[in-house]
Every structure is written in structure tokens, then in C-alpha cells.
């Protein structure tokens, strides 16, 4: 790829993509549906992760649903409550290599359970509202704070065993005024930890002591001014209304990168300024997606894409969409309108 960190994406005509255009390999997993695991709509999914053994973890409804690789339910982590071994809210979660599940709460805490659901520990980070976290190694965590507090830094390091803070970086100049409903995620690619999210056009490489700019996504020269989200004299709703009419494009909510391709979602304040795009890493050629054709002419623009690692991602396909195409839905015996979503799991070319 060229040395320049900025990638320009023009607002051009949108095209139909096939899954074969984007993915070198893929498969579908039909999640079991029963009284123990009735998943909500995509808006309430917190995250989907898949471990090295292929187990699928779905965070939703303040629970973590654990499925086998073939979609059969394994068990459900449901420890929400007020007790010392409970969590009060599931905002996000992580799965360690040994199967431990770390629940990221909104009350400045991370509560961890083993792979049978037994309580292990609770680490409190007083005053630091957490958005995401990742284990850098066995003994060190990187925390991303949610921007609701006026703190010194955006990213903090903590001891993975004790929770003790060991410093921070990327100074926080001022609190953003509109952050209350937005999520951001870390993404792993080629042994690098990347960060992308809302209120930013930038993709960062994360290290224990610094964040380095990897790419800046410039869609049609519509990047918001630097202090747009922190305007003095305006509250969050005023900024949101201004965003809706501004023509700016400044959210990168979904991002997947492989050796040759980048697949991402960009969003502006108007529907026509939101789209999925691909970037050829060698030539920087870009394409905008209108809809994705999965098979049997079933085509759809995904509501959400959950990035995994190294070019892998998950797209939940809900029955109300799938059942509109009888040929495609016939692939999934027993699927009905009350069923859990089918997961498309693919590796980007």
C-alpha cells in the first residue's frame, strides 16, 4: 500500500457484491433456538466473538450465550444482579484463551468468570467508564474509556491480575458531547491490535505505550472539523442535529482487514451518506456496496458486521430477512420467524 496514511473514498455509484467477491472462505451457522436462548434483534446485540476452538459467544440481554461451532447451545452466562459476584450490566465482553469470560460493565468494573460460569474476580476502575478492553498479554490489559467523564487519557493500561492501573496515553483534550449510545471495538490483525470507532475517521495501531495512525478514511472530503464533537456552548442533542444536516462523514463503526482487502462501514448524519466500502490495499481502488448477495439471489445490506481477527467477521442474518427468499431459507431446516439468527462467518480475501 502507498506510504500515505490517508485513503480517499469517493461517493460513487453503489454496486451489488457477492460473498465470493469479498470472502475467500465462509460458512453458515444456524443457532439453536429454545427457551434458554432467545436472542433479541440486532440493535441489542452487544458483540459476537469466536474462540480458537470455534465456540461462538453472543453478548445480548445482559447475558453471554455460548454455542458450539455447529450452533448448538452450550451454556449461558447469566449472573446479572447486585451481589458481590454479579455484574450489574453487560456493555461489552471479552473471552480469554483459556475460556474465561470478562464482562465489561458500565459501573467502572470488569467481572470475570471461568468457562463453567464460576465467579473468579471483579476489578474496579473507579471513575473510568469502560467501552472496550483487550488482553495485551497474560499480565496486561488495555482499556478504552467511554468518553463520558473528563479524564486524563482515552486509553489506560492495567494489570490483568489485580486491575491496578499502570498509566495511560492519548490525552483527552475535552469530553465529547455525544457519546451515550455509541460503541467502539478493538480489532486484531497480523499480530497488531487496531482500534476504530465512532466520532473518528482514523484507524490506529495500538501499543502498550502509544497509538499510531494506521489509516485515515477520507470519504469524499467530508471529514468533520477536529473539534466538532466537543463544541462549546452546545449539548449532545444540538450536535447530533447539526451532524444530521452537516454532510460530514465521520464514523467507522465496522472494520475488517486482511492481507489484500479492507471492508468497512462509514456513516454520516444522513442515510445516503452511509455505506459499506472495500479498499484494495495494493492499488487503493475503492468500491461502494449497494447490497451483498449471499446465494440463491438473496441480497441484503447487513445491519451490523462483527469483526473477529485476521480478516474474519460475523454477519447475523435474521429470519425476517432470510425467509423472504424461499430458496435460500431452505438451507436452514426449521427456520421460522421466531428463530435465532443464522450467522454468516467469513474470511476476507
mmCIF file of C-alpha atoms in Angstrom:
data_model
loop_
_atom_site.group_PDB
_atom_site.id
_atom_site.type_symbol
_atom_site.label_atom_id
_atom_site.label_comp_id
_atom_site.label_asym_id
_atom_site.label_seq_id
_atom_site.Cartn_x
_atom_site.Cartn_y
_atom_site.Cartn_z
ATOM 1 C CA UNK A 1 0.000 0.000 0.000
ATOM 2 C CA UNK A 2 1.166 3.577 -0.594
ATOM 3 C CA UNK A 3 3.028 5.367 2.223
ATOM 4 C CA UNK A 4 0.292 7.972 2.680
ATOM 5 C CA UNK A 5 -1.892 7.244 5.696
ATOM 6 C CA UNK A 6 -4.956 8.808 4.082
ATOM 7 C CA UNK A 7 -7.277 6.690 1.967
ATOM 8 C CA UNK A 8 -9.734 8.614 -0.190
ATOM 9 C CA UNK A 9 -13.127 7.030 -0.897
ATOM 10 C CA UNK A 10 -15.247 8.915 -3.455
ATOM 11 C CA UNK A 11 -19.020 8.757 -3.223
ATOM 12 C CA UNK A 12 -19.567 6.805 -6.413
ATOM 13 C CA UNK A 13 -22.282 4.507 -7.726
ATOM 14 C CA UNK A 14 -23.010 1.585 -5.410
ATOM 15 C CA UNK A 15 -22.697 -1.971 -6.676
ATOM 16 C CA UNK A 16 -24.031 -5.380 -5.806
ATOM 17 C CA UNK A 17 -21.317 -7.555 -4.229
ATOM 18 C CA UNK A 18 -21.376 -11.329 -3.982
ATOM 19 C CA UNK A 19 -19.904 -13.081 -0.966
ATOM 20 C CA UNK A 20 -17.386 -14.610 -3.405
ATOM 21 C CA UNK A 21 -16.249 -11.073 -4.299
ATOM 22 C CA UNK A 22 -15.275 -10.421 -0.695
ATOM 23 C CA UNK A 23 -14.531 -13.686 1.053
ATOM 24 C CA UNK A 24 -12.006 -16.443 0.366
ATOM 25 C CA UNK A 25 -13.933 -18.843 2.589
ATOM 26 C CA UNK A 26 -17.178 -18.744 4.512
ATOM 27 C CA UNK A 27 -19.850 -20.880 6.119
ATOM 28 C CA UNK A 28 -23.227 -20.511 7.816
ATOM 29 C CA UNK A 29 -24.154 -21.500 11.369
ATOM 30 C CA UNK A 30 -27.818 -21.866 12.308
ATOM 31 C CA UNK A 31 -28.061 -21.038 16.009
ATOM 32 C CA UNK A 32 -30.249 -23.257 18.158
ATOM 33 C CA UNK A 33 -33.460 -21.667 19.396
ATOM 34 C CA UNK A 34 -35.062 -22.637 22.692
ATOM 35 C CA UNK A 35 -36.379 -21.044 25.901
ATOM 36 C CA UNK A 36 -32.844 -20.642 27.224
ATOM 37 C CA UNK A 37 -31.547 -18.726 24.237
ATOM 38 C CA UNK A 38 -33.989 -16.391 22.551
ATOM 39 C CA UNK A 39 -31.803 -13.637 21.131
ATOM 40 C CA UNK A 40 -33.054 -10.089 20.566
ATOM 41 C CA UNK A 41 -32.872 -8.027 17.389
ATOM 42 C CA UNK A 42 -29.527 -6.856 16.071
ATOM 43 C CA UNK A 43 -29.817 -3.464 17.812
ATOM 44 C CA UNK A 44 -29.442 -5.174 21.196
ATOM 45 C CA UNK A 45 -26.560 -7.459 20.304
ATOM 46 C CA UNK A 46 -23.521 -6.269 22.225
ATOM 47 C CA UNK A 47 -20.938 -8.381 20.449
ATOM 48 C CA UNK A 48 -20.206 -11.739 18.799
ATOM 49 C CA UNK A 49 -16.849 -13.460 19.336
ATOM 50 C CA UNK A 50 -15.496 -16.860 18.256
ATOM 51 C CA UNK A 51 -12.623 -18.576 20.061
ATOM 52 C CA UNK A 52 -9.814 -20.685 18.598
ATOM 53 C CA UNK A 53 -11.856 -23.878 19.038
ATOM 54 C CA UNK A 54 -14.792 -22.432 17.096
ATOM 55 C CA UNK A 55 -17.107 -21.802 20.056
ATOM 56 C CA UNK A 56 -19.428 -18.858 19.446
ATOM 57 C CA UNK A 57 -20.106 -16.233 22.127
ATOM 58 C CA UNK A 58 -23.046 -13.853 21.716
ATOM 59 C CA UNK A 59 -23.492 -10.969 24.166
ATOM 60 C CA UNK A 60 -27.120 -9.824 24.425
ATOM 61 C CA UNK A 61 -29.833 -9.181 27.018
ATOM 62 C CA UNK A 62 -27.147 -8.794 29.733
ATOM 63 C CA UNK A 63 -26.086 -12.405 29.122
ATOM 64 C CA UNK A 64 -23.392 -14.229 27.186
ATOM 65 C CA UNK A 65 -24.805 -17.130 25.152
ATOM 66 C CA UNK A 66 -22.200 -19.772 24.353
ATOM 67 C CA UNK A 67 -22.813 -22.001 21.328
ATOM 68 C CA UNK A 68 -20.859 -24.912 19.917
ATOM 69 C CA UNK A 69 -19.349 -24.387 16.471
ATOM 70 C CA UNK A 70 -22.350 -26.147 14.881
ATOM 71 C CA UNK A 71 -24.824 -23.766 16.548
ATOM 72 C CA UNK A 72 -25.976 -25.997 19.421
ATOM 73 C CA UNK A 73 -26.349 -24.131 22.717
ATOM 74 C CA UNK A 74 -23.630 -24.991 25.222
ATOM 75 C CA UNK A 75 -24.429 -22.766 28.213
ATOM 76 C CA UNK A 76 -25.497 -19.245 29.181
ATOM 77 C CA UNK A 77 -23.645 -16.842 31.468
ATOM 78 C CA UNK A 78 -26.408 -15.040 33.377
ATOM 79 C CA UNK A 79 -25.091 -13.511 36.595
ATOM 80 C CA UNK A 80 -26.669 -10.059 36.446
ATOM 81 C CA UNK A 81 -27.587 -8.776 39.890
ATOM 82 C CA UNK A 82 -26.484 -6.721 42.896
ATOM 83 C CA UNK A 83 -24.374 -9.355 44.653
ATOM 84 C CA UNK A 84 -20.591 -9.202 45.016
ATOM 85 C CA UNK A 85 -20.137 -11.980 42.428
ATOM 86 C CA UNK A 86 -22.606 -10.487 39.928
ATOM 87 C CA UNK A 87 -22.377 -7.842 37.250
ATOM 88 C CA UNK A 88 -24.916 -5.018 37.009
ATOM 89 C CA UNK A 89 -24.918 -4.579 33.240
ATOM 90 C CA UNK A 90 -23.239 -6.171 30.217
ATOM 91 C CA UNK A 91 -21.944 -3.433 27.935
ATOM 92 C CA UNK A 92 -19.231 -5.487 26.257
ATOM 93 C CA UNK A 93 -17.214 -8.632 26.923
ATOM 94 C CA UNK A 94 -14.004 -10.489 26.113
ATOM 95 C CA UNK A 95 -13.045 -14.171 26.064
ATOM 96 C CA UNK A 96 -9.579 -15.235 27.219
ATOM 97 C CA UNK A 97 -7.643 -18.038 25.552
ATOM 98 C CA UNK A 98 -8.494 -20.394 28.437
ATOM 99 C CA UNK A 99 -12.244 -19.746 28.072
ATOM 100 C CA UNK A 100 -12.664 -17.221 30.893
ATOM 101 C CA UNK A 101 -15.285 -14.573 30.111
ATOM 102 C CA UNK A 102 -14.657 -10.986 31.207
ATOM 103 C CA UNK A 103 -17.849 -8.907 31.386
ATOM 104 C CA UNK A 104 -17.279 -5.200 30.846
ATOM 105 C CA UNK A 105 -19.811 -3.326 32.963
ATOM 106 C CA UNK A 106 -20.921 0.292 32.860
ATOM 107 C CA UNK A 107 -20.235 0.706 36.584
ATOM 108 C CA UNK A 108 -16.462 1.027 36.193
ATOM 109 C CA UNK A 109 -15.796 -2.700 36.578
ATOM 110 C CA UNK A 110 -14.790 -5.900 34.806
ATOM 111 C CA UNK A 111 -16.164 -9.129 36.291
ATOM 112 C CA UNK A 112 -14.602 -12.401 35.173
ATOM 113 C CA UNK A 113 -15.989 -15.945 35.190
ATOM 114 C CA UNK A 114 -14.458 -19.254 34.159
ATOM 115 C CA UNK A 115 -15.748 -21.391 31.297
ATOM 116 C CA UNK A 116 -18.280 -23.060 33.591
ATOM 117 C CA UNK A 117 -19.648 -19.727 34.795
ATOM 118 C CA UNK A 118 -17.931 -19.739 38.186
ATOM 119 C CA UNK A 119 -17.009 -16.332 39.579
ATOM 120 C CA UNK A 120 -13.289 -15.532 39.505
ATOM 121 C CA UNK A 121 -12.833 -11.856 40.342
ATOM 122 C CA UNK A 122 -14.083 -8.293 39.983
ATOM 123 C CA UNK A 123 -11.729 -5.471 39.054
ATOM 124 C CA UNK A 124 -12.949 -1.937 39.693
ATOM 125 C CA UNK A 125 -11.729 1.135 37.844
ATOM 126 C CA UNK A 126 -13.255 3.997 39.795
ATOM 127 C CA UNK A 127 -14.219 6.890 37.527
ATOM 128 C CA UNK A 128 -13.293 5.136 34.289
ATOM 129 C CA UNK A 129 -16.388 4.213 32.299
ATOM 130 C CA UNK A 130 -15.287 1.320 30.092
ATOM 131 C CA UNK A 131 -16.068 0.918 26.396
ATOM 132 C CA UNK A 132 -13.804 -1.987 25.498
ATOM 133 C CA UNK A 133 -10.766 -3.854 26.781
ATOM 134 C CA UNK A 134 -8.286 -6.357 25.415
ATOM 135 C CA UNK A 135 -5.574 -8.542 26.897
ATOM 136 C CA UNK A 136 -2.194 -7.476 25.509
ATOM 137 C CA UNK A 137 -0.580 -10.485 27.208
ATOM 138 C CA UNK A 138 -1.128 -12.666 30.267
ATOM 139 C CA UNK A 139 -0.432 -9.823 32.674
ATOM 140 C CA UNK A 140 -1.503 -6.612 30.900
ATOM 141 C CA UNK A 141 -4.860 -5.189 29.782
ATOM 142 C CA UNK A 142 -5.583 -2.195 27.560
ATOM 143 C CA UNK A 143 -8.749 -0.296 28.499
ATOM 144 C CA UNK A 144 -10.725 2.123 26.307
ATOM 145 C CA UNK A 145 -12.795 4.602 28.305
ATOM 146 C CA UNK A 146 -16.214 5.711 27.078
ATOM 147 C CA UNK A 147 -15.593 9.468 26.925
ATOM 148 C CA UNK A 148 -18.403 10.412 29.312
ATOM 149 C CA UNK A 149 -16.015 11.582 32.028
ATOM 150 C CA UNK A 150 -13.399 14.299 31.889
ATOM 151 C CA UNK A 151 -10.376 12.031 32.327
ATOM 152 C CA UNK A 152 -6.710 12.480 31.515
ATOM 153 C CA UNK A 153 -6.463 9.818 28.828
ATOM 154 C CA UNK A 154 -8.555 7.807 26.376
ATOM 155 C CA UNK A 155 -6.582 4.541 26.809
ATOM 156 C CA UNK A 156 -5.348 3.042 30.061
ATOM 157 C CA UNK A 157 -3.085 0.108 30.906
ATOM 158 C CA UNK A 158 -3.948 -2.156 33.831
ATOM 159 C CA UNK A 159 -2.530 -5.240 35.489
ATOM 160 C CA UNK A 160 -4.611 -8.189 34.262
ATOM 161 C CA UNK A 161 -4.447 -9.929 37.657
ATOM 162 C CA UNK A 162 -5.000 -7.054 40.089
ATOM 163 C CA UNK A 163 -6.663 -4.397 37.923
ATOM 164 C CA UNK A 164 -4.127 -1.850 39.144
ATOM 165 C CA UNK A 165 -3.678 0.998 36.630
ATOM 166 C CA UNK A 166 -0.205 1.283 35.141
ATOM 167 C CA UNK A 167 -0.546 4.505 33.196
ATOM 168 C CA UNK A 168 -2.373 5.848 30.174
ATOM 169 C CA UNK A 169 -1.867 7.532 26.833
ATOM 170 C CA UNK A 170 -3.601 9.615 24.139
ATOM 171 C CA UNK A 171 -4.522 12.672 26.213
ATOM 172 C CA UNK A 172 -8.187 13.550 26.299
ATOM 173 C CA UNK A 173 -8.457 17.223 25.393
ATOM 174 C CA UNK A 174 -12.145 17.635 26.188
ATOM 175 C CA UNK A 175 -15.164 15.416 26.702
ATOM 176 C CA UNK A 176 -17.183 14.625 23.597
ATOM 177 C CA UNK A 177 -20.783 15.798 23.895
ATOM 178 C CA UNK A 178 -22.492 12.938 22.018
ATOM 179 C CA UNK A 179 -21.313 9.504 23.045
ATOM 180 C CA UNK A 180 -24.090 7.914 25.075
ATOM 181 C CA UNK A 181 -25.293 5.291 22.588
ATOM 182 C CA UNK A 182 -22.123 4.515 20.655
ATOM 183 C CA UNK A 183 -19.788 1.503 20.772
ATOM 184 C CA UNK A 184 -16.179 1.103 19.675
ATOM 185 C CA UNK A 185 -14.079 -2.029 19.283
ATOM 186 C CA UNK A 186 -10.507 -3.240 19.192
ATOM 187 C CA UNK A 187 -9.601 -5.458 16.222
ATOM 188 C CA UNK A 188 -6.680 -7.861 15.835
ATOM 189 C CA UNK A 189 -4.842 -8.243 12.535
ATOM 190 C CA UNK A 190 -1.483 -9.877 11.832
ATOM 191 C CA UNK A 191 -0.393 -9.666 15.496
ATOM 192 C CA UNK A 192 -1.288 -5.983 15.554
ATOM 193 C CA UNK A 193 -4.026 -4.502 17.690
ATOM 194 C CA UNK A 194 -6.128 -1.967 15.779
ATOM 195 C CA UNK A 195 -8.760 0.458 17.014
ATOM 196 C CA UNK A 196 -11.633 2.014 15.080
ATOM 197 C CA UNK A 197 -14.959 3.503 16.029
ATOM 198 C CA UNK A 198 -17.405 6.324 16.176
ATOM 199 C CA UNK A 199 -16.527 10.013 16.018
ATOM 200 C CA UNK A 200 -13.309 9.287 14.171
ATOM 201 C CA UNK A 201 -12.091 8.718 10.615
ATOM 202 C CA UNK A 202 -8.886 7.156 11.902
ATOM 203 C CA UNK A 203 -7.714 3.570 12.255
ATOM 204 C CA UNK A 204 -4.987 3.227 14.906
ATOM 205 C CA UNK A 205 -2.353 0.646 15.707
ATOM 206 C CA UNK A 206 -2.323 0.165 19.471
ATOM 207 C CA UNK A 207 0.810 -0.497 21.539
ATOM 208 C CA UNK A 208 1.447 -0.617 25.300
ATOM 209 C CA UNK A 209 2.660 2.980 25.313
ATOM 210 C CA UNK A 210 1.136 4.715 22.277
ATOM 211 C CA UNK A 211 -1.437 4.738 19.477
ATOM 212 C CA UNK A 212 -0.061 5.222 15.951
ATOM 213 C CA UNK A 213 -2.178 6.314 12.987
ATOM 214 C CA UNK A 214 -2.522 3.452 10.501
ATOM 215 C CA UNK A 215 -5.072 4.910 8.063
ATOM 216 C CA UNK A 216 -7.295 7.967 7.834
ATOM 217 C CA UNK A 217 -10.507 7.247 5.932
ATOM 218 C CA UNK A 218 -11.433 10.350 3.940
ATOM 219 C CA UNK A 219 -14.845 9.821 2.375
ATOM 220 C CA UNK A 220 -15.458 12.424 -0.331
ATOM 221 C CA UNK A 221 -13.604 15.154 1.641
ATOM 222 C CA UNK A 222 -16.341 15.167 4.277
ATOM 223 C CA UNK A 223 -14.250 14.681 7.429
ATOM 224 C CA UNK A 224 -15.717 16.722 10.328
ATOM 225 C CA UNK A 225 -13.643 19.547 11.820
ATOM 226 C CA UNK A 226 -11.321 18.377 14.585
ATOM 227 C CA UNK A 227 -13.411 19.719 17.496
ATOM 228 C CA UNK A 228 -16.836 19.010 16.017
ATOM 229 C CA UNK A 229 -17.870 16.555 18.776
ATOM 230 C CA UNK A 230 -16.673 18.876 21.571
ATOM 231 C CA UNK A 231 -18.221 22.196 20.592
ATOM 232 C CA UNK A 232 -18.502 24.642 23.477
ATOM 233 C CA UNK A 233 -21.956 26.023 24.203
ATOM 234 C CA UNK A 234 -23.764 23.077 22.572
ATOM 235 C CA UNK A 235 -25.155 19.948 24.174
ATOM 236 C CA UNK A 236 -25.203 16.465 22.678
ATOM 237 C CA UNK A 237 -28.615 16.817 21.032
ATOM 238 C CA UNK A 238 -27.656 20.078 19.360
ATOM 239 C CA UNK A 239 -24.512 18.480 17.976
ATOM 240 C CA UNK A 240 -26.497 15.464 16.832
ATOM 241 C CA UNK A 241 -28.922 17.698 14.899
ATOM 242 C CA UNK A 242 -26.023 19.593 13.366
ATOM 243 C CA UNK A 243 -24.466 16.254 12.396
ATOM 244 C CA UNK A 244 -27.677 15.213 10.659
ATOM 245 C CA UNK A 245 -27.658 18.233 8.350
ATOM 246 C CA UNK A 246 -23.904 18.806 8.003
ATOM 247 C CA UNK A 247 -22.968 16.374 5.237
ATOM 248 C CA UNK A 248 -19.999 15.178 7.317
ATOM 249 C CA UNK A 249 -18.925 11.530 7.309
ATOM 250 C CA UNK A 250 -17.054 10.659 10.471
ATOM 251 C CA UNK A 251 -17.970 7.259 11.916
ATOM 252 C CA UNK A 252 -16.236 3.963 11.103
ATOM 253 C CA UNK A 253 -18.332 1.508 13.160
ATOM 254 C CA UNK A 254 -17.348 -1.735 11.354
ATOM 255 C CA UNK A 255 -13.888 -2.540 10.072
ATOM 256 C CA UNK A 256 -12.301 -5.771 8.780
ATOM 257 C CA UNK A 257 -8.799 -6.005 7.295
ATOM 258 C CA UNK A 258 -6.986 -8.864 5.565
ATOM 259 C CA UNK A 259 -3.718 -9.082 3.642
ATOM 260 C CA UNK A 260 -5.196 -7.635 0.452
ATOM 261 C CA UNK A 261 -8.532 -6.034 1.325
ATOM 262 C CA UNK A 262 -10.266 -3.691 3.769
ATOM 263 C CA UNK A 263 -14.016 -3.923 4.260
ATOM 264 C CA UNK A 264 -15.591 -1.172 6.329
ATOM 265 C CA UNK A 265 -18.737 0.781 7.038
ATOM 266 C CA UNK A 266 -18.755 4.582 7.080
ATOM 267 C CA UNK A 267 -21.595 6.722 8.378
ATOM 268 C CA UNK A 268 -22.701 10.313 8.060
ATOM 269 C CA UNK A 269 -25.677 12.081 9.544
ATOM 270 C CA UNK A 270 -27.935 11.230 6.584
ATOM 271 C CA UNK A 271 -28.899 7.809 5.251
ATOM 272 C CA UNK A 272 -27.447 8.472 1.815
ATOM 273 C CA UNK A 273 -24.079 9.192 3.471
ATOM 274 C CA UNK A 274 -23.837 5.700 4.967
ATOM 275 C CA UNK A 275 -22.427 2.716 3.088
ATOM 276 C CA UNK A 276 -20.129 -0.280 3.114
ATOM 277 C CA UNK A 277 -16.935 0.077 1.110
ATOM 278 C CA UNK A 278 -13.976 -2.044 0.045
ATOM 279 C CA UNK A 279 -10.394 -0.871 -0.375
ATOM 280 C CA UNK A 280 -7.784 -2.783 -2.371
ATOM 281 C CA UNK A 281 -4.676 -2.410 -0.191
ATOM 282 C CA UNK A 282 -2.287 -2.654 -3.148
ATOM 283 C CA UNK A 283 -3.943 -0.233 -5.579
ATOM 284 C CA UNK A 284 -6.193 1.746 -3.181
ATOM 285 C CA UNK A 285 -9.080 1.203 -5.578
ATOM 286 C CA UNK A 286 -12.386 1.539 -3.746
ATOM 287 C CA UNK A 287 -15.941 0.301 -4.328
ATOM 288 C CA UNK A 288 -19.193 1.101 -2.561
ATOM 289 C CA UNK A 289 -21.623 -1.693 -1.825
ATOM 290 C CA UNK A 290 -25.338 -1.456 -2.507
ATOM 291 C CA UNK A 291 -26.240 -4.938 -1.305
ATOM 292 C CA UNK A 292 -24.465 -8.200 -0.582
ATOM 293 C CA UNK A 293 -25.651 -11.310 -2.456
ATOM 294 C CA UNK A 294 -25.307 -14.350 -0.194
ATOM 295 C CA UNK A 295 -26.677 -17.021 -2.528
ATOM 296 C CA UNK A 296 -29.835 -18.041 -4.402
ATOM 297 C CA UNK A 297 -30.215 -14.335 -5.204
ATOM 298 C CA UNK A 298 -30.764 -13.491 -1.543
ATOM 299 C CA UNK A 299 -29.345 -9.962 -1.250
ATOM 300 C CA UNK A 300 -29.286 -7.574 1.659
ATOM 301 C CA UNK A 301 -27.330 -4.735 3.242
ATOM 302 C CA UNK A 302 -26.161 -6.024 6.650
ATOM 303 C CA UNK A 303 -27.198 -4.012 9.696
ATOM 304 C CA UNK A 304 -24.057 -4.978 11.586
ATOM 305 C CA UNK A 305 -20.715 -6.700 10.990
ATOM 306 C CA UNK A 306 -18.780 -8.059 13.971
ATOM 307 C CA UNK A 307 -15.054 -8.205 13.269
ATOM 308 C CA UNK A 308 -13.124 -11.120 14.748
ATOM 309 C CA UNK A 309 -9.424 -11.275 13.858
ATOM 310 C CA UNK A 310 -7.170 -11.514 10.819
ATOM 311 C CA UNK A 311 -9.858 -10.849 8.230
ATOM 312 C CA UNK A 312 -12.628 -12.929 9.819
ATOM 313 C CA UNK A 313 -16.020 -11.462 10.592
ATOM 314 C CA UNK A 314 -19.586 -12.444 11.529
ATOM 315 C CA UNK A 315 -22.787 -11.131 9.946
ATOM 316 C CA UNK A 316 -26.033 -12.124 11.719
ATOM 317 C CA UNK A 317 -28.850 -12.901 9.265
ATOM 318 C CA UNK A 318 -32.260 -12.575 10.887
ATOM 319 C CA UNK A 319 -35.185 -14.814 9.859
ATOM 320 C CA UNK A 320 -37.426 -11.931 8.766
ATOM 321 C CA UNK A 321 -34.831 -11.220 6.051
ATOM 322 C CA UNK A 322 -33.845 -14.791 5.189
ATOM 323 C CA UNK A 323 -37.426 -16.062 4.860
ATOM 324 C CA UNK A 324 -38.141 -13.560 2.078
ATOM 325 C CA UNK A 325 -36.142 -15.894 -0.182
ATOM 326 C CA UNK A 326 -37.574 -19.467 -0.132
ATOM 327 C CA UNK A 327 -34.591 -20.987 -1.962
ATOM 328 C CA UNK A 328 -32.020 -19.502 0.389
ATOM 329 C CA UNK A 329 -34.058 -20.149 3.556
ATOM 330 C CA UNK A 330 -34.433 -23.828 2.559
ATOM 331 C CA UNK A 331 -30.762 -24.224 3.506
ATOM 332 C CA UNK A 332 -31.777 -23.858 7.164
ATOM 333 C CA UNK A 333 -34.285 -26.558 8.195
ATOM 334 C CA UNK A 334 -36.860 -25.466 10.743
ATOM 335 C CA UNK A 335 -36.105 -21.763 10.386
ATOM 336 C CA UNK A 336 -39.135 -19.619 11.200
ATOM 337 C CA UNK A 337 -39.863 -16.042 12.214
ATOM 338 C CA UNK A 338 -39.233 -16.826 15.906
ATOM 339 C CA UNK A 339 -35.849 -18.449 15.271
ATOM 340 C CA UNK A 340 -32.489 -17.106 16.298
ATOM 341 C CA UNK A 341 -30.372 -15.571 13.542
ATOM 342 C CA UNK A 342 -28.235 -17.561 11.149
ATOM 343 C CA UNK A 343 -24.589 -16.499 11.347
ATOM 344 C CA UNK A 344 -22.545 -15.874 8.207
ATOM 345 C CA UNK A 345 -18.892 -16.404 9.174
ATOM 346 C CA UNK A 346 -16.364 -15.433 6.529
ATOM 347 C CA UNK A 347 -12.708 -14.632 5.932
ATOM 348 C CA UNK A 348 -11.991 -11.557 3.846
ATOM 349 C CA UNK A 349 -9.871 -12.110 0.728
#
